[in-house]
Coordinates of C-alpha atoms in Angstrom, one line a residue:
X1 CA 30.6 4.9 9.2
X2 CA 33.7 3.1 8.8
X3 CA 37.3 3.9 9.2
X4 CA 39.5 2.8 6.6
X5 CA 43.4 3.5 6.2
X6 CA 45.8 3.4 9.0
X7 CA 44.5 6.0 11.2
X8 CA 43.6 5.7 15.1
X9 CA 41.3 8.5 15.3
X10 CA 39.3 8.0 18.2
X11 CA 35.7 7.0 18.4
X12 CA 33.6 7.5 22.0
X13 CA 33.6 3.9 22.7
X14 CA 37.2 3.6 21.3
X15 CA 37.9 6.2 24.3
X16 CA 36.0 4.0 26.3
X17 CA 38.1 0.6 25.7
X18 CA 41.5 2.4 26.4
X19 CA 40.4 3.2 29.5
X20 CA 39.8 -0.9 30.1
X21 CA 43.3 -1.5 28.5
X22 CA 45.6 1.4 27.8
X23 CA 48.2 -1.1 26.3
X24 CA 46.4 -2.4 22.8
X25 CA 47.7 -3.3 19.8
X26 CA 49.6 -1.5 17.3
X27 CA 47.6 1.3 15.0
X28 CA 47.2 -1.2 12.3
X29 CA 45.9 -4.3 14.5
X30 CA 43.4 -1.7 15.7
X31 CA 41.2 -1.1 12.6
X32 CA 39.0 -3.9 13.0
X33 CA 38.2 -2.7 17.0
X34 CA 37.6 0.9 15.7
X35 CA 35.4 0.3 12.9
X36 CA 33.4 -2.1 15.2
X37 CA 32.8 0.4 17.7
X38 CA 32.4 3.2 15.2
X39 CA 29.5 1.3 13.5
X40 CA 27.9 0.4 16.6
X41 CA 28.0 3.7 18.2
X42 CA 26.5 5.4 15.4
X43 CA 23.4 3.0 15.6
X44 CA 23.0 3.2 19.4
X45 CA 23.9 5.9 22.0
X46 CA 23.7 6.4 24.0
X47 CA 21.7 3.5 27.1
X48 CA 24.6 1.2 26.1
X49 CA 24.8 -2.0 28.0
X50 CA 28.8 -3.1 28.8
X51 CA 29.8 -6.2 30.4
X52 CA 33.6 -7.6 30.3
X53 CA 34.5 -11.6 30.7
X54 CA 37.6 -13.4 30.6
X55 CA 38.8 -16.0 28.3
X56 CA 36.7 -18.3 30.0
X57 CA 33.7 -16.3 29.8
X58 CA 33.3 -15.2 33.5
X59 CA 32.1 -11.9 34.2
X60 CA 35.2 -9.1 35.3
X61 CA 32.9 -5.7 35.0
X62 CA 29.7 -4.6 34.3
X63 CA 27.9 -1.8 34.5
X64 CA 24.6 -1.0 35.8
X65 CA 22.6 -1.1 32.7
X66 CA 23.3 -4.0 31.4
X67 CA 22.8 -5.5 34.8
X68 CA 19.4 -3.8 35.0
X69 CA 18.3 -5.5 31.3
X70 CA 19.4 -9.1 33.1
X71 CA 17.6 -8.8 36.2
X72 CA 20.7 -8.7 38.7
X73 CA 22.6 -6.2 40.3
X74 CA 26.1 -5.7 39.0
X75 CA 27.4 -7.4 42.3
X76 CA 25.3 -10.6 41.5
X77 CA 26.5 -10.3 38.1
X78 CA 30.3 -10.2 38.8
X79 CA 32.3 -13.7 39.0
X80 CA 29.2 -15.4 37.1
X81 CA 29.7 -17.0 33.9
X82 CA 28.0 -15.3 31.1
X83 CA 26.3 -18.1 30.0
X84 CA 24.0 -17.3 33.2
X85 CA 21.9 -15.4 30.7
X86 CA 22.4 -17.5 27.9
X87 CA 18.8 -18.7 26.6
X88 CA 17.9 -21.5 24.0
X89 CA 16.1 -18.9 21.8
X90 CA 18.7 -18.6 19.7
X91 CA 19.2 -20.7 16.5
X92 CA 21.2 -24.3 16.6
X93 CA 25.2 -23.6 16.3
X94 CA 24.2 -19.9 16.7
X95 CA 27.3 -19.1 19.9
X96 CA 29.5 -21.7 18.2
X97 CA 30.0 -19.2 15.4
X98 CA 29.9 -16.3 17.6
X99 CA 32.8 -18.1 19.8
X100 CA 34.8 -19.1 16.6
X101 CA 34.8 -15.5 15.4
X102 CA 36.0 -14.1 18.8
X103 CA 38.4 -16.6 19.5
X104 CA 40.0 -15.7 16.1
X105 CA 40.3 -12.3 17.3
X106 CA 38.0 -10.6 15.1
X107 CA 35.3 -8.6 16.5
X108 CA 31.4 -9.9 16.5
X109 CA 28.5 -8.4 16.2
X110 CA 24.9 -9.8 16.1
X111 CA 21.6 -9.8 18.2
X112 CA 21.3 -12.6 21.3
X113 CA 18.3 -13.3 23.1
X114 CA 19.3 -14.1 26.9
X115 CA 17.0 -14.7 29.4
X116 CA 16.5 -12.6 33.0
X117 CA 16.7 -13.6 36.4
X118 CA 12.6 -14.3 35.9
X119 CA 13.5 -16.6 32.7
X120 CA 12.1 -13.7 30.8
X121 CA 13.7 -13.1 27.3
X122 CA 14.9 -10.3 26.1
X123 CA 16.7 -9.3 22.8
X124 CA 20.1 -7.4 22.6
X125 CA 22.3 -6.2 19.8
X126 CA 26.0 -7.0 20.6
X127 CA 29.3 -6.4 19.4
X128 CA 31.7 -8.1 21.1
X129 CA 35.5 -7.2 21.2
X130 CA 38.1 -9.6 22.1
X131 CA 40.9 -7.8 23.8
X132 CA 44.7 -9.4 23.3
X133 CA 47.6 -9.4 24.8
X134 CA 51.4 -7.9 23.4
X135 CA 52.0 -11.7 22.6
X136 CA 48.4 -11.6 20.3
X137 CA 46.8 -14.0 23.0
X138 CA 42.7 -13.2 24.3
X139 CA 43.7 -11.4 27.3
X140 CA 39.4 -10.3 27.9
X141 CA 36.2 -10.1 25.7
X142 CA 34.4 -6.7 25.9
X143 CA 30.9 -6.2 25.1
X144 CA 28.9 -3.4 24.0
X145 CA 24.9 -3.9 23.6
X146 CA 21.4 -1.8 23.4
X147 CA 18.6 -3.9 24.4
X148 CA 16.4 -3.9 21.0
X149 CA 13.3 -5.5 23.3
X150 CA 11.3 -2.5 23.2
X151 CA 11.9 -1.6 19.8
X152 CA 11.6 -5.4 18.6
X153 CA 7.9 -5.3 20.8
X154 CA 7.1 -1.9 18.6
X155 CA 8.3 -3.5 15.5
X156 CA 5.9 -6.4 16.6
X157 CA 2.8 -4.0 17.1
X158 CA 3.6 -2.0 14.4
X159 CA 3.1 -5.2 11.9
X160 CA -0.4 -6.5 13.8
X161 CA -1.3 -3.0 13.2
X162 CA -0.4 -3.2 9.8
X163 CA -1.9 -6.8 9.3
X164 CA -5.3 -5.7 11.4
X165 CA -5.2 -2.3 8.8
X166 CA -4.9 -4.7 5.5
X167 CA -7.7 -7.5 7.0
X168 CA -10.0 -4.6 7.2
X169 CA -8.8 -3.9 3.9
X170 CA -9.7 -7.3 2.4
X171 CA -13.5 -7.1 4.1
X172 CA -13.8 -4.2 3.0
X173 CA -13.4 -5.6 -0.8
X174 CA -15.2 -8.0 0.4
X175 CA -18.3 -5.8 0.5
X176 CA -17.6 -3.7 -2.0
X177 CA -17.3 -7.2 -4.4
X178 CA -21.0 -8.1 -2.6
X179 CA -22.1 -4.7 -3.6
X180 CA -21.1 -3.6 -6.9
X181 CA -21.1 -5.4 -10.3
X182 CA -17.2 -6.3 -10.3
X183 CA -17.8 -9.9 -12.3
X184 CA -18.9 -10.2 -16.0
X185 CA -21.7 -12.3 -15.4
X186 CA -23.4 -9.3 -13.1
X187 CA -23.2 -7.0 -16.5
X188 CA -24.5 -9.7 -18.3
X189 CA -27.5 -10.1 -16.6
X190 CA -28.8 -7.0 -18.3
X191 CA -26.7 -6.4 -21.3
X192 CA -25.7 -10.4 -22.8
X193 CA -23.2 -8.9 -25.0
X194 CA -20.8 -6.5 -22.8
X195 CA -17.8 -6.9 -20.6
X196 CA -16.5 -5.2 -17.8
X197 CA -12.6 -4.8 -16.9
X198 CA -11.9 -3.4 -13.4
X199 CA -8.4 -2.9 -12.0
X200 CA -7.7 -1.6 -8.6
X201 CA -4.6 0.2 -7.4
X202 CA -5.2 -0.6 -3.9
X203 CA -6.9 -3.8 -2.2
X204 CA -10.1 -1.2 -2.0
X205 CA -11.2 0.4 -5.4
X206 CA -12.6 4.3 -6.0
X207 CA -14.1 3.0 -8.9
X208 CA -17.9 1.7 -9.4
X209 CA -20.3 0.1 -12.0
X210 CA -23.7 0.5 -10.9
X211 CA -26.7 -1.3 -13.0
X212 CA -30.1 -1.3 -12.6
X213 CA -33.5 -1.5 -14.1
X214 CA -36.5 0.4 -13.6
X215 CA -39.8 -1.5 -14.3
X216 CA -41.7 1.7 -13.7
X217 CA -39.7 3.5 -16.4
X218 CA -39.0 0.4 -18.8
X219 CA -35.4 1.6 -18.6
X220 CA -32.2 -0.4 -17.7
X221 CA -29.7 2.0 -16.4
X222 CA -26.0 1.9 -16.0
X223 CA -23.2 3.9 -14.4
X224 CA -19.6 4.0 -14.5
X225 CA -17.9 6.3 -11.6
X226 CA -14.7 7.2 -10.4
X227 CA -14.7 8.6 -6.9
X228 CA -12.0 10.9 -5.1
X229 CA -8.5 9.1 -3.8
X230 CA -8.0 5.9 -3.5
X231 CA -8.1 3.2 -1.0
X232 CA -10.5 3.9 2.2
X233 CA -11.4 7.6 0.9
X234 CA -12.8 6.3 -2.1
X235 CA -14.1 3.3 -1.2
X236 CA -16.3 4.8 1.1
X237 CA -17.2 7.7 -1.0
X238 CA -18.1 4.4 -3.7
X239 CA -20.6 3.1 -1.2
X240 CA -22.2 6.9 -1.1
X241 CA -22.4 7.2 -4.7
X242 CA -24.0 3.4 -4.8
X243 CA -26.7 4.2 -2.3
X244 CA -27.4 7.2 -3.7
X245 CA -28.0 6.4 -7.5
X246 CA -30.3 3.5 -5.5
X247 CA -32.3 5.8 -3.5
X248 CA -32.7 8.5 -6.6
X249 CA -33.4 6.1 -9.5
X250 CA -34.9 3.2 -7.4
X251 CA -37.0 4.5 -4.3
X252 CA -37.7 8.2 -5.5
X253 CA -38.5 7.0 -9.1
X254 CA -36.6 10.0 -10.7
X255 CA -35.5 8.4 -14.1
X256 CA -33.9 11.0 -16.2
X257 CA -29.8 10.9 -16.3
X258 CA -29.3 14.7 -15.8
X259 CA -31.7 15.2 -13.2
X260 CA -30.3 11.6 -11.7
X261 CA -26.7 13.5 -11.3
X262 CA -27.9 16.5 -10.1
X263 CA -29.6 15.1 -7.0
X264 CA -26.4 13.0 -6.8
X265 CA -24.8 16.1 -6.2
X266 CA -27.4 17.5 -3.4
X267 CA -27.4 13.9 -1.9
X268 CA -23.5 13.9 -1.3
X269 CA -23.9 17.8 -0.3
X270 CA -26.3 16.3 2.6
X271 CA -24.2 13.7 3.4
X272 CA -20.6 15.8 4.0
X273 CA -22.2 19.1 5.1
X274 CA -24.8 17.9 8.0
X275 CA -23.2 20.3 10.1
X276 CA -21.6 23.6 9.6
X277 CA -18.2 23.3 10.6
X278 CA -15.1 24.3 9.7
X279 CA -14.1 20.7 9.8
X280 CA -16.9 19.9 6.7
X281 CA -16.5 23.2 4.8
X282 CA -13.1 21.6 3.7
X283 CA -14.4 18.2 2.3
X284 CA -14.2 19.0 -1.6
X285 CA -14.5 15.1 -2.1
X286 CA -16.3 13.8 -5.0
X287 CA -16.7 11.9 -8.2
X288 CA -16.8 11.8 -12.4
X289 CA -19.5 9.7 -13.6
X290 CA -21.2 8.6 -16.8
X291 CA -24.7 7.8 -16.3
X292 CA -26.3 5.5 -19.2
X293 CA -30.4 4.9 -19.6
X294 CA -31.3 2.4 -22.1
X295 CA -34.7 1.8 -23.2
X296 CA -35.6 -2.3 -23.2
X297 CA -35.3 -2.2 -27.0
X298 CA -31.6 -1.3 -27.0
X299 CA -33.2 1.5 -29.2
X300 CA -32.1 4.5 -27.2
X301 CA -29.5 5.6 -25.0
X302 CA -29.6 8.2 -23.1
X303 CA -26.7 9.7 -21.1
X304 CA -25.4 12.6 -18.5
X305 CA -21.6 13.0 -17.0
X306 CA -19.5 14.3 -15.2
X307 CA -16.2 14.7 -16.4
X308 CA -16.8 11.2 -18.1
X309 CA -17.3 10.7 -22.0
X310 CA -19.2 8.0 -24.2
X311 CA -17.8 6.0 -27.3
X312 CA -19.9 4.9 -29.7
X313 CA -18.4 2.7 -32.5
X314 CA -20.9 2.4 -35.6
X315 CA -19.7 0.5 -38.7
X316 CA -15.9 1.0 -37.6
X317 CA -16.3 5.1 -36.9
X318 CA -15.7 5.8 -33.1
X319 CA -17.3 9.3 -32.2
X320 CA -16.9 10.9 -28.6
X321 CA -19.7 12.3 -26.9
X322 CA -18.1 14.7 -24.5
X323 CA -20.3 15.5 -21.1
X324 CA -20.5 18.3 -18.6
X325 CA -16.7 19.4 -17.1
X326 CA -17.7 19.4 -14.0
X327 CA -17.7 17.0 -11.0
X328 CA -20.5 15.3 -8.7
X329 CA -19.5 17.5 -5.8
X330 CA -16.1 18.9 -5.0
X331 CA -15.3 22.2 -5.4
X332 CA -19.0 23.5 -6.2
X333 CA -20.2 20.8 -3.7
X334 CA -22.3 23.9 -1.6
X335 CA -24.2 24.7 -4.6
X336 CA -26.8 23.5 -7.1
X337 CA -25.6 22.7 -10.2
X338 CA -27.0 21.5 -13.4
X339 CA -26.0 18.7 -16.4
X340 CA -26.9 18.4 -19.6
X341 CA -28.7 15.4 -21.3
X342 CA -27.8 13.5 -24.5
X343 CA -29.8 11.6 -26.5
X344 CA -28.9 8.9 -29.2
X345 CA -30.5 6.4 -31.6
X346 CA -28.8 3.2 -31.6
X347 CA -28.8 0.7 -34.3
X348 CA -27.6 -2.9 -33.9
X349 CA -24.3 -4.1 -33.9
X350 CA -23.2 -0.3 -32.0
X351 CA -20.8 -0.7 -29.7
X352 CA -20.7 1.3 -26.4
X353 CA -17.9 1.8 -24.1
X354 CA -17.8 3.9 -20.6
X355 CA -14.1 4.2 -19.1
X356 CA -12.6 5.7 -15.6
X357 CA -9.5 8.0 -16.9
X358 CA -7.4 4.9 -14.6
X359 CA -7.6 3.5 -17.8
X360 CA -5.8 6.5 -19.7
X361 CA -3.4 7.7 -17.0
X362 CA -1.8 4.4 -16.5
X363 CA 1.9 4.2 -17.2
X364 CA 3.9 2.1 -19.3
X365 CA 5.0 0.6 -22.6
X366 CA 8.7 1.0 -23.6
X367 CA 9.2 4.9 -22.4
X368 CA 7.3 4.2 -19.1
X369 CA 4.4 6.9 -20.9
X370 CA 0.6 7.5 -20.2
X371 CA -1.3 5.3 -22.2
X372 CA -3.8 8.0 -23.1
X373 CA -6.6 8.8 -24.9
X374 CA -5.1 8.5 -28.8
X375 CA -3.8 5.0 -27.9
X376 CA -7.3 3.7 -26.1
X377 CA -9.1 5.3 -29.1
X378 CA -6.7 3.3 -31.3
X379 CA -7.1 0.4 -29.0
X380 CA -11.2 0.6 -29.6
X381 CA -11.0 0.2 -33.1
X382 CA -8.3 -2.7 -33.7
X383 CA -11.1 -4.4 -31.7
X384 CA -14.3 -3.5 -31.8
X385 CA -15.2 -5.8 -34.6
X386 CA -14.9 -9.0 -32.7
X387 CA -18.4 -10.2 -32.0
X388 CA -18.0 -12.0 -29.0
X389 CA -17.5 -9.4 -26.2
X390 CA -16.0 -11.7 -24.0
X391 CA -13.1 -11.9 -26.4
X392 CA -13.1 -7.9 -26.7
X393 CA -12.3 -7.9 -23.3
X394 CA -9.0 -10.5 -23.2
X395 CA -7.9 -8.4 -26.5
X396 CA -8.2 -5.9 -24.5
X397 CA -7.0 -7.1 -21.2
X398 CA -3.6 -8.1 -23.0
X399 CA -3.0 -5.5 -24.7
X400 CA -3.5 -2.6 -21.8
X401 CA -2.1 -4.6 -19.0
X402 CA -0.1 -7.6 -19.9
X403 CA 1.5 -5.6 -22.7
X404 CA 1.2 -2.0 -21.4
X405 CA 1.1 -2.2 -17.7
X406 CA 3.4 -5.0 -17.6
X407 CA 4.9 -5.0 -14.3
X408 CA 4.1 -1.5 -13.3
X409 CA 2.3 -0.9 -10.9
X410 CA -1.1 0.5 -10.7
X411 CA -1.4 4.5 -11.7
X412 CA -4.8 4.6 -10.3
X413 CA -7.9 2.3 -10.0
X414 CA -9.4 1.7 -13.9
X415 CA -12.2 0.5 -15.1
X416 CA -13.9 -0.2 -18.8
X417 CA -17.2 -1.6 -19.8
X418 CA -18.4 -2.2 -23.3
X419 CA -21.6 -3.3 -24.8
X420 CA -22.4 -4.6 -28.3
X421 CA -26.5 -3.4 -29.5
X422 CA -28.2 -6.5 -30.4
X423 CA -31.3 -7.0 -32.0

């Protein structure tokens, strides 16, 4: 807060100098001294540390406080110099601009480090006053501080805590980039034409491809999954939903999409509710899912979801095969729940694609809009006809982010894959 005009009105450290020197300049020559002291009070009060030198710079008062932050008593203190406690912490030329401003007769304020009797440093902000005389002369300099070494040393922990948080972070990408299909090539392995277009809103995704094929069954499978929150909550729910498709479809040779999701669901029921407390009975954590089961012909494509469509495009038409509205756990998480199964012919030159709603919900373009499910549909069309499925995905890739997105950020972790049927 400052105080403009030509009023005096009184501040408590304003009080506090006219007790020092009763005698100060005119209203007007004030101003500087009040709005000084007015600022500084509103940041610190009250533990104010208050010290008083001559022109010289020896010490005339100080009170306990500030002689408590140096190390001294305030009878060492008295008669010293003030550079006693000066330190060479401080940046080159740093007090020659702090003694040109006071020697000018303007007020200072700024943040010294001085060093204690035990050559310790400490940090305090300042705001120096220099007191004149009726001639305009530096009659005293009067200090106010707050040592800011506590704070500074919170301020300190509080960024390794934040650096420590954001490392885990990055290893924790780490795995889930060891875990899940995040690169083309992956995708690839298993379908040569498709691409795959994952964006994260945080440094740790909710979002999942899973592939997999099942020698047993003569089925390739593929998943696309978007699991509750972001950041650590989904991540780890991604690594549930992972293991779990592996253990179902993998080790317990159950091969059929619906059935797949609905021990999905029990497996995630096991995993939250292993105990009956009041602490579990809230988790309503989950995921929507679009489970894909392609025969090794390319023939046939079976499919079961949760909240999650299939596109198919077929000689430029794109139809939308809507799935169950319901989730892989939340709400219903305590009971069994069923899903239905889709079957459907494919023919070559199809195209398939699976999307996260990240992809939908994710604001931009001139208005700052959704993008939505009209403009992805549109999207799909303009470029489903290029053959090369690598070059889908840059079309794609600049249209929805460089174009779209641009330089908003993330509205929630998105994720697209599309295949092209070949022969």
């Amino acid at each position: 807060m400052a105080i403009t005009g030509n009023t005096t009105a009184p501040t408590p450290l304003w009080e506090e100098v006219q007790k020092f020197y009763p005698y100060l300049l005119p209203a007007p020559a004030q101003l500087p001294l009040i709005e000084a002291l007015d600022q500084f009070y509103s940041d610190y009060h009250p533990n104010l540390l208050i010290v008083e030198t001559d022109p010289e710079g020896i010490i005339t008062y100080v009170n306990e406080d500030f002689a408590k932050a140096a190390g001294y008593s305030t009878a060492e203190l008295l008669g010293q110099n003030i550079n006693i406690l000066r330190s060479d912490a401080n940046e080159p030329g740093y007090f020659r601009d702090l003694w040109n401003t006071i020697t000018s007769g303007m007020p200072w304020r700024g943040r010294i480090k001085n060093r204690t009797r035990d050559y310790e440093l400490y940090e305090i902000d300042m705001v120096i006053l220099p007191i004149p005389k009726q001639d305009g002369s530096i009659h005293r300099y009067l200090a106010f501080a707050y040592d800011t070494t506590k704070s500074l040393a919170t301020e300190k922990q509080l960024i390794q805590l934040r650096t420590d948080f954001e490392e885990g972070l990055r290893y924790a990408r780490r795995i889930q980039r060891a875990i899940f299909p995040t690169k083309v090539n992956a995708l690839q392995k298993f379908f040569p034409e498709s691409f795959l277009l994952s964006n994260g809103r945080d440094i740790v995704s909710g979002d999942f491809c899973w592939v997999a094929r099942s020698p047993m069954a003569n089925r390739t499978f593929l998943a696309v999954a978007d699991c509750t929150g972001h950041g650590i909550p989904g991540g780890l729910l991604t690594v549930i939903g992972y293991n779990l498709l592996n253990q179902i479809v993998l080790y317990r040779g159950i091969t059929v999409p619906h059935q797949i999701l609905a021990e999905m669901h029990k497996g995630l029921r096991e995993y939250f509710l292993q105990e009956d407390s009041e602490e579990t009975r809230l988790v309503k954590d989950g995921m929507d899912i679009i489970l894909c089961s392609f025969d090794y012909g390319m023939t046939e494509v079976q499919f079961a979801g949760a909240n999650r469509p299939l596109w198919l495009v077929r000689n430029g038409e794109l139809q939308e095969y809507k799935t169950d509205k319901q989730p892989i756990g939340g709400e219903k998480l305590a009971e069994d729940v069923e899903f239905r199964i889709f079957t459907l012919d494919l023919e070559p030159e199809d195209r398939i694609y699976l999307f996260t709603d990240g992809i939908t919900d994710q604001f931009g373009g001139p208005d700052n809009k959704r993008f939505g499910t009209a403009r992805l549909r549109q999207t799909i069309l303009d470029i489903w006809a290029e053959p090369s499925m690598t070059k889908q995905r840059a079309l794609f890739n600049n249209i929805w982010k460089r174009e779209w997105m641009a330089d908003n950020p993330p509205t929630d972790d998105a994720t697209l894959v599309g295949i092209r049927v070949v022969d």
